[in-house]
XYZ file of N, CA, C and O in Angstrom:
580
model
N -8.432 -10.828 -15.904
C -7.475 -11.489 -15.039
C -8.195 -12.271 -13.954
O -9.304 -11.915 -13.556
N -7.568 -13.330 -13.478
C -8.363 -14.096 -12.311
C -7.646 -13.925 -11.342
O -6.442 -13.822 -11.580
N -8.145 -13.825 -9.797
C -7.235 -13.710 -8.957
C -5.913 -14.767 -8.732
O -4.842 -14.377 -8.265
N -6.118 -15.859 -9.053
C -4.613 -16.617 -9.341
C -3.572 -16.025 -9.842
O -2.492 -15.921 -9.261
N -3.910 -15.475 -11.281
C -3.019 -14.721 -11.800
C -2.512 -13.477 -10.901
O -1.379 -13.347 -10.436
N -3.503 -12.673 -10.774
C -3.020 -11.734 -9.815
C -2.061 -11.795 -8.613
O -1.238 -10.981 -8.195
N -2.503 -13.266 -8.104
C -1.394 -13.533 -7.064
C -0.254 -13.910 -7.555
O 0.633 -14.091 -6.720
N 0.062 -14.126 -8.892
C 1.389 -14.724 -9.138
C 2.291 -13.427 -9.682
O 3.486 -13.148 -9.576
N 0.980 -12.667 -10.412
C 1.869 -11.421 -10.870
C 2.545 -10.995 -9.813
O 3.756 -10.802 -9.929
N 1.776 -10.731 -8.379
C 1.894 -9.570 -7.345
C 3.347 -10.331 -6.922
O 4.395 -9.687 -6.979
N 3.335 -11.631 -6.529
C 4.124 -12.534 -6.189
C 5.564 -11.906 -6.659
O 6.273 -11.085 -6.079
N 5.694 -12.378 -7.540
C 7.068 -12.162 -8.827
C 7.384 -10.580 -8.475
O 8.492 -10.314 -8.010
N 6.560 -9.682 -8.661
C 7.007 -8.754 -8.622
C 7.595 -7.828 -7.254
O 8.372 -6.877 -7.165
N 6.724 -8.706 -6.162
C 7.865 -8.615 -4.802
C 9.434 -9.645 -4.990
O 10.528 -9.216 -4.623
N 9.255 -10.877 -5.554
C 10.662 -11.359 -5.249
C 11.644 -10.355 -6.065
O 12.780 -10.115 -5.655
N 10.958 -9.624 -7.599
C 12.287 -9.068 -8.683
C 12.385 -8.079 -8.080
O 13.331 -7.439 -8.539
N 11.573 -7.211 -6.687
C 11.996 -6.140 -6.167
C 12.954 -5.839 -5.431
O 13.834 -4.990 -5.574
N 12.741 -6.620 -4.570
C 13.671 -7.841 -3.475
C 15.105 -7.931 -3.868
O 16.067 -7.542 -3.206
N 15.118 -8.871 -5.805
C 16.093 -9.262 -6.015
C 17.226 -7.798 -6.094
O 18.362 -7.595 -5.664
N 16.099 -6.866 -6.977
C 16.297 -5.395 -7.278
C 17.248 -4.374 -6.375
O 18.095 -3.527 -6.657
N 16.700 -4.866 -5.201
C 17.606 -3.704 -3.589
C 18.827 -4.521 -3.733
O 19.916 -3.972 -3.895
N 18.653 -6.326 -3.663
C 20.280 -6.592 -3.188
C 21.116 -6.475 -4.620
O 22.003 -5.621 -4.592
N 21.013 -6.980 -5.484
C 21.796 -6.870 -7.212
C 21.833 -4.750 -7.007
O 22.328 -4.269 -8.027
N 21.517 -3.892 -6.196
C 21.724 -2.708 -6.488
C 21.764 -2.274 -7.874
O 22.035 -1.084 -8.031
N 21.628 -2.728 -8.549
C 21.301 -1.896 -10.647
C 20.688 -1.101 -9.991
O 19.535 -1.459 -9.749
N 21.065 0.111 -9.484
C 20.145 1.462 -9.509
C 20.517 2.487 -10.377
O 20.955 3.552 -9.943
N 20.339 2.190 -11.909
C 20.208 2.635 -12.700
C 19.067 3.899 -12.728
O 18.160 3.682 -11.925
N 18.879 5.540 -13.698
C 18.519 5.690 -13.836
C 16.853 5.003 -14.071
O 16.670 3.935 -14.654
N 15.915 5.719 -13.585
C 14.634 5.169 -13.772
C 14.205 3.670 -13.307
O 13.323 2.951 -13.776
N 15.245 3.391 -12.075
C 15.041 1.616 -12.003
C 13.829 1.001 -11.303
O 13.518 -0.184 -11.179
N 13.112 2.320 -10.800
C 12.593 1.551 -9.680
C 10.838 1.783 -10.795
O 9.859 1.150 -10.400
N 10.740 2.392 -11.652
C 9.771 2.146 -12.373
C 9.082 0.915 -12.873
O 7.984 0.903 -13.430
N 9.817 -0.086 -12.623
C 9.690 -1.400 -12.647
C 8.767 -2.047 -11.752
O 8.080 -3.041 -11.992
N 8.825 -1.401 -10.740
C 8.522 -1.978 -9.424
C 7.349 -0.967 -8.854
O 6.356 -1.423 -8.287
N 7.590 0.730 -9.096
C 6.532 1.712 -7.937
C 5.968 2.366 -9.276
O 6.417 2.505 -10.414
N 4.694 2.731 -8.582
C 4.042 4.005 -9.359
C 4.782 5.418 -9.241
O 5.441 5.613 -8.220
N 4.726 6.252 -10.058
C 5.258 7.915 -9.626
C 5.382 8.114 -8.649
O 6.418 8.618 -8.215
N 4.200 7.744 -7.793
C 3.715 8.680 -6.917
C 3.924 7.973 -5.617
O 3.664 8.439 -4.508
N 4.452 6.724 -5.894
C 4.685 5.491 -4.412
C 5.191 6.576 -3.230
O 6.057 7.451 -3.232
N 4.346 6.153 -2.335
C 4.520 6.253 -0.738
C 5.484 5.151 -0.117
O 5.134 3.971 -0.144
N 6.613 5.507 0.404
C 7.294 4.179 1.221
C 7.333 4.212 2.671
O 7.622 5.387 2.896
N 7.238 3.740 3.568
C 7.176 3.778 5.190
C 8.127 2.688 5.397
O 8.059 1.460 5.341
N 9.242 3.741 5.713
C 10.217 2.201 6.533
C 10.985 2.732 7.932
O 10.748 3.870 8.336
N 11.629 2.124 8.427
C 12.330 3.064 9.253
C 13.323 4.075 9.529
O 13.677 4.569 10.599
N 13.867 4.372 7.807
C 14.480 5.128 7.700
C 13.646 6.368 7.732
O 14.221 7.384 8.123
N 12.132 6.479 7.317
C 11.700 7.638 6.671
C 10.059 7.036 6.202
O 9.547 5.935 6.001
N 9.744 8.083 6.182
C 8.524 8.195 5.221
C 8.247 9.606 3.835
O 7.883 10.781 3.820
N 8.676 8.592 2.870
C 8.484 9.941 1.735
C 8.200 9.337 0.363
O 8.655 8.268 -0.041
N 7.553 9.995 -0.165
C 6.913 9.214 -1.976
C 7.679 9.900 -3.062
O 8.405 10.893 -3.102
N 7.242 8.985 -3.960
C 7.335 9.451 -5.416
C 9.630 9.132 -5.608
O 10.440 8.486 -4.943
N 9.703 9.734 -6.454
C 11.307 9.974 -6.654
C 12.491 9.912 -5.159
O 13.477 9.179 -5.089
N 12.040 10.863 -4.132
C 12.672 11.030 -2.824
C 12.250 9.589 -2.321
O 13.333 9.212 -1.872
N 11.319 8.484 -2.096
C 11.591 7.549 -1.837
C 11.889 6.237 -1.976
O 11.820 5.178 -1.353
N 12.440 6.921 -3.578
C 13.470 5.859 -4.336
C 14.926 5.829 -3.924
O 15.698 4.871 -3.916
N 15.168 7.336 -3.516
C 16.679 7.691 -3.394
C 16.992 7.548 -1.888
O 18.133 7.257 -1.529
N 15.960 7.756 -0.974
C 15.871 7.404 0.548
C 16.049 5.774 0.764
O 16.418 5.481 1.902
N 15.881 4.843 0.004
C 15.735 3.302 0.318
C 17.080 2.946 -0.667
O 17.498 1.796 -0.526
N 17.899 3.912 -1.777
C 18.795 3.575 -2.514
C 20.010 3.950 -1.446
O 20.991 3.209 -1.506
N 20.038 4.867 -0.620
C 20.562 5.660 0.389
C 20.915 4.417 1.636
O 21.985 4.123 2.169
N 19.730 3.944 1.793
C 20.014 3.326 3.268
C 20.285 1.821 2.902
O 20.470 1.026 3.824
N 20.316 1.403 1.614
C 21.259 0.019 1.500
C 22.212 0.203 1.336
O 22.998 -0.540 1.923
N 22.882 1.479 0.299
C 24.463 1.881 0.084
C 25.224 1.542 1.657
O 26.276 0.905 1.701
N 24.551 2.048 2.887
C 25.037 2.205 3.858
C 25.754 0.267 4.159
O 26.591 -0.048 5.004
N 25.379 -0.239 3.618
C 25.822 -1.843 4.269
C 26.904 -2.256 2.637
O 26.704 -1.683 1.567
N 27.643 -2.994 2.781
C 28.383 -3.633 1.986
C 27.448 -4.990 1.266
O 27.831 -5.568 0.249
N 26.590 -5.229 1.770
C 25.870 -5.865 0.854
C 24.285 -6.317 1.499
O 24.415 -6.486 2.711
N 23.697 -6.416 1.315
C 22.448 -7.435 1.633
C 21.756 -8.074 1.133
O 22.084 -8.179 -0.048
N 20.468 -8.895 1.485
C 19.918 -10.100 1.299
C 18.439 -9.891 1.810
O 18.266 -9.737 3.019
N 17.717 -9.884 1.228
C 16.294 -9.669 1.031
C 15.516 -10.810 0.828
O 15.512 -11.203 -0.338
N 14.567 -11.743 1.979
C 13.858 -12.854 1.752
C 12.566 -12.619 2.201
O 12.310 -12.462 3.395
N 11.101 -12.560 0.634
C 10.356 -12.683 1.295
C 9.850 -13.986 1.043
O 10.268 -14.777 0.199
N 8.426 -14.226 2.264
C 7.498 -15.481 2.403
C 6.264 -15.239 2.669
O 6.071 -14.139 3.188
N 5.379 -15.872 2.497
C 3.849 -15.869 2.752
C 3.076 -14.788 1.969
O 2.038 -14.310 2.426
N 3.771 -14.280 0.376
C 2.785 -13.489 0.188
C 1.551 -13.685 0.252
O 1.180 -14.836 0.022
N 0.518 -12.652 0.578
C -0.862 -12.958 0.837
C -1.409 -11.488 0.107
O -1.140 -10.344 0.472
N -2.140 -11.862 -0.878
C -2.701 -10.471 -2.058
C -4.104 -10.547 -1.702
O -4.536 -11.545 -1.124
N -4.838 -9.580 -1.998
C -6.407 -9.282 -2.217
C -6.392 -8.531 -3.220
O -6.024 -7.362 -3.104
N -6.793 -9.053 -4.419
C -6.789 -7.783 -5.364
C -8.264 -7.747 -6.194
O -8.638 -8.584 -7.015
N -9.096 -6.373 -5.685
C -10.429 -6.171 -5.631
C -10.886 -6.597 -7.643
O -10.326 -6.244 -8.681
N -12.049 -7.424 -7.401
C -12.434 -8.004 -8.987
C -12.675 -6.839 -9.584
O -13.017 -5.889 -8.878
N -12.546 -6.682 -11.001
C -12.589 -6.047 -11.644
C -12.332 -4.448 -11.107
O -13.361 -3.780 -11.018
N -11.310 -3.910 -10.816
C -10.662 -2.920 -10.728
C -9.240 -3.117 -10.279
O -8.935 -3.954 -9.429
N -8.334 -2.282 -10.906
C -7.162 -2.100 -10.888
C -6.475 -1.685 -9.551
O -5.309 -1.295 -9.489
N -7.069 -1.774 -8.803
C -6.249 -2.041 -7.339
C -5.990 -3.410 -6.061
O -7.035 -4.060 -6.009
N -5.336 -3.756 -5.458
C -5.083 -4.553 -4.462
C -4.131 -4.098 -3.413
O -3.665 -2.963 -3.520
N -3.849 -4.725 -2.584
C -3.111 -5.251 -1.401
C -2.512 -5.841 -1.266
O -3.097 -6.874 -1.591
N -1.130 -6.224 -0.839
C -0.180 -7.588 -0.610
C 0.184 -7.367 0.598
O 0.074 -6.217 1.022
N 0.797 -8.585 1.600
C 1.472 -8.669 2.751
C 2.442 -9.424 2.649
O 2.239 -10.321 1.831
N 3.409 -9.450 3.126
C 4.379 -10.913 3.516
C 5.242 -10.677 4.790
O 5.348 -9.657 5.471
N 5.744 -11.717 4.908
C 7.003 -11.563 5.754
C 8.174 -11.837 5.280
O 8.306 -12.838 4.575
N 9.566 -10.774 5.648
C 10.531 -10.347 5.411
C 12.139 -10.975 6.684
O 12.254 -11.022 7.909
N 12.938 -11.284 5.679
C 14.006 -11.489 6.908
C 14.597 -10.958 5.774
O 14.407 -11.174 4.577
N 15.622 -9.958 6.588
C 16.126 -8.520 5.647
C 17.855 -9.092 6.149
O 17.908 -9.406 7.338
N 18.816 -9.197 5.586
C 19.857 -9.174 6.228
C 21.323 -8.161 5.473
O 21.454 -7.857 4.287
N 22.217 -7.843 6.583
C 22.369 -6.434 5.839
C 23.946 -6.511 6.550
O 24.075 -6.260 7.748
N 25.015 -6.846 5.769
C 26.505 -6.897 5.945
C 27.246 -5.416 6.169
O 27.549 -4.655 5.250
N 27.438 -5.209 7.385
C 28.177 -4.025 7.492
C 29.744 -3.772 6.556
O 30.464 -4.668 6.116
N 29.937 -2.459 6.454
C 30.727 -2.559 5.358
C 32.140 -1.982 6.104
O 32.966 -1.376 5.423
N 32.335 -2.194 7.416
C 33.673 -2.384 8.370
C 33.257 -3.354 9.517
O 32.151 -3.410 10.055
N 34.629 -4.290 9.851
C 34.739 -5.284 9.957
C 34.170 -5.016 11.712
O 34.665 -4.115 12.389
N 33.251 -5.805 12.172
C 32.583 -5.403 13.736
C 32.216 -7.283 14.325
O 31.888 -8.336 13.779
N 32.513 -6.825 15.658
C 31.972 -7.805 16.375
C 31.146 -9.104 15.642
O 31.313 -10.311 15.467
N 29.999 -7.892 15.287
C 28.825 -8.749 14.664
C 28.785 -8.185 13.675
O 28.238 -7.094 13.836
N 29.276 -8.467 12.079
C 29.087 -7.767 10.824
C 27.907 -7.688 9.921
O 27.789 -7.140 8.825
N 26.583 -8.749 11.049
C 25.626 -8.587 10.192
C 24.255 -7.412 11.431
O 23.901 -7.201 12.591
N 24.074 -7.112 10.273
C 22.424 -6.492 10.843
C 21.101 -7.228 10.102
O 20.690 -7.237 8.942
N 20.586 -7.917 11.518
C 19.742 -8.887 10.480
C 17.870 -8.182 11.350
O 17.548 -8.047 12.530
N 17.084 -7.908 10.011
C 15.682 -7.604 10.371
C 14.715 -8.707 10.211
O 14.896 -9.594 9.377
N 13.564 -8.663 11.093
C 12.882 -9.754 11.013
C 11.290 -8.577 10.546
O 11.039 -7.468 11.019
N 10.703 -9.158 9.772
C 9.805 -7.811 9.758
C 8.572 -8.193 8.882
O 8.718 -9.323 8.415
N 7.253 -7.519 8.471
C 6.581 -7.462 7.632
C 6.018 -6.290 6.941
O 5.631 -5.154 7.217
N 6.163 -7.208 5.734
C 5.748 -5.396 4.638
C 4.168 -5.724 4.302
O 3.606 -6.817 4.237
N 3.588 -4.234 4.089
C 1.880 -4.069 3.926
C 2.313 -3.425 2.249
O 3.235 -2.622 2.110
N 1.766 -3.762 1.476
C 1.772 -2.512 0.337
C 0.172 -2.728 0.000
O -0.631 -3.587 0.362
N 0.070 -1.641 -0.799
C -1.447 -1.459 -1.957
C -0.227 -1.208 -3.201
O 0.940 -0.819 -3.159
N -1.279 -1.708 -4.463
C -0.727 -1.685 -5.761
C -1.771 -1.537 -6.213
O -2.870 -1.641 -5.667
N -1.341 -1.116 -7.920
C -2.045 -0.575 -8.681
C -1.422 -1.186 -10.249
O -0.282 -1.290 -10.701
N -2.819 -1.521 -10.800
C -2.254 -2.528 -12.022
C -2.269 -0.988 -12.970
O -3.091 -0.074 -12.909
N -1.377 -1.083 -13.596
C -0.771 -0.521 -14.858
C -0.706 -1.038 -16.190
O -0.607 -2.263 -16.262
N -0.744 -0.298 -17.425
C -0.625 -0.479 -18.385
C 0.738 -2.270 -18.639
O 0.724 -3.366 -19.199
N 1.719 -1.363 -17.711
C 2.856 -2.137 -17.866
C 2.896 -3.419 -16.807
O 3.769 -4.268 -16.624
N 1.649 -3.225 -16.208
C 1.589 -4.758 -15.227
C 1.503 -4.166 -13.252
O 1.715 -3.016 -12.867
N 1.279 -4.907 -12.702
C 1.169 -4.265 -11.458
C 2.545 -3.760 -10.596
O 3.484 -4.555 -10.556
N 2.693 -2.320 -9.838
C 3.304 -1.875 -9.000
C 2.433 -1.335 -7.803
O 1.264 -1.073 -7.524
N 3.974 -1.324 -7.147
C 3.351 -0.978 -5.913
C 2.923 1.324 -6.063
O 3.171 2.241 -6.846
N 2.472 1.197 -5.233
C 1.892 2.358 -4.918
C 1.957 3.150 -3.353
O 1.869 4.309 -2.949
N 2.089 2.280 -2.969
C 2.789 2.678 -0.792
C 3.007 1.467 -0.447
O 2.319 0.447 -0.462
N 4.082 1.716 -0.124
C 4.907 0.112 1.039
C 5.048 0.454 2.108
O 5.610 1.540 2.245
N 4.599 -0.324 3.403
C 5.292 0.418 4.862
C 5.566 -1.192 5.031
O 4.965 -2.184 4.621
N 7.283 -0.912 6.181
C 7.810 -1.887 6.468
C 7.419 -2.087 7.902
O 6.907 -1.098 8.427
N 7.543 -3.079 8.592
C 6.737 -3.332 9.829
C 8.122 -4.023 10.570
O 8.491 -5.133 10.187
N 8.566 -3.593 11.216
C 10.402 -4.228 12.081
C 9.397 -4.960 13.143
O 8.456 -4.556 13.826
N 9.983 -6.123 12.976
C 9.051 -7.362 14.198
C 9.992 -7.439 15.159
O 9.546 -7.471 16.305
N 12.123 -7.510 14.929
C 12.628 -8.046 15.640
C 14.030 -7.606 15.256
O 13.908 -7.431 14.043
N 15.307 -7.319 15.570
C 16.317 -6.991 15.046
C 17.230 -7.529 15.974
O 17.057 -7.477 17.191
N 18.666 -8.293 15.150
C 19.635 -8.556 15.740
C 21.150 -8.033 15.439
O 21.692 -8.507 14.441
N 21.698 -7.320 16.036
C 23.006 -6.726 15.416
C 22.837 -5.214 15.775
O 21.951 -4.758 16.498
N 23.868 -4.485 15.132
C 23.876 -3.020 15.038
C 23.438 -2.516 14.025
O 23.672 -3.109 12.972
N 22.694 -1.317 13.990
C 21.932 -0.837 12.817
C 23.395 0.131 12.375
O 24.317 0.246 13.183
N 23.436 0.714 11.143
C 24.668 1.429 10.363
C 24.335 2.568 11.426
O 23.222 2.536 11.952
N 25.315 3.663 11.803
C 25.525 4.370 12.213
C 25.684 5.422 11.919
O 25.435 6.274 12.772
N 26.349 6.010 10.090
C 26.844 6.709 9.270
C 26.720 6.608 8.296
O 26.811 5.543 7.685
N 26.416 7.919 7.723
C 25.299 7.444 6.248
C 26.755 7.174 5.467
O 27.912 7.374 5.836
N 26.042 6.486 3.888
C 28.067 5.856 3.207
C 28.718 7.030 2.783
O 28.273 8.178 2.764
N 30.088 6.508 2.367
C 30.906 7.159 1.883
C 31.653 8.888 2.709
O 32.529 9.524 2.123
């Protein structure tokens, strides 16, 4: 692989992740697509890996009636010849409360760090921490339903 490629894989596979949280298909086994087993996530809901921080980040979008996930500037390092790298970007997260308020949006301004790990099946991530730069609105209050 050349690092071009690498950046386009890493690329794609943050936007279909992205696309992944707002389209919600949280189907059995969905996020295999996207994390290793064993993924570490750091956001501000939590910090927890593997399975629990599939269902912790499936948890805290249910809470909004819909959202919108934009990233920009990915920036990868992914070390030559071995199966690991790094990505960064920046994130504007926006997140529709699901009763009708003042301000119905909760909008994040933020940047994500991950390391990944190329796989048989192509590269995932392996730990994501989210980085909150700036927030406008009310954060959900009550977990759903």
């Amino acid at each position: 692989m050349t690092a071009r490629t690498d950046q386009a894989e890493i690329t794609a596979l943050v936007d279909r992740f992205f696309l992944a949280l707002d389209t919600r298909e949280f189907t059995p086994g969905w996020a295999r697509a996207y994390l290793t087993d064993d993924a570490r996530m750091d956001a501000p809901v939590g910090a927890k890996r593997g399975a629990e921080a599939v269902r912790t980040a499936e948890t805290a979008l249910l809470r909004f009636a819909r959202t919108q996930h934009f990233a920009s500037g990915v920036v990868t390092d992914a070390a030559f010849g071995t199966d690991d790298a790094t990505a960064s970007w920046n994130a504007y997260m926006v997140h529709v409360h699901h009763s009708p308020a003042a301000d119905p949006l909760f909008v994040v301004g933020g940047r994500w760090e991950a390391t990944l790990r190329r796989t048989p099946e192509g590269w995932r991530f392996s730990a994501m921490t989210v980085h909150v730069v700036w927030t406008r609105g009310e954060p959900p209050t009550a977990e759903p339903g």
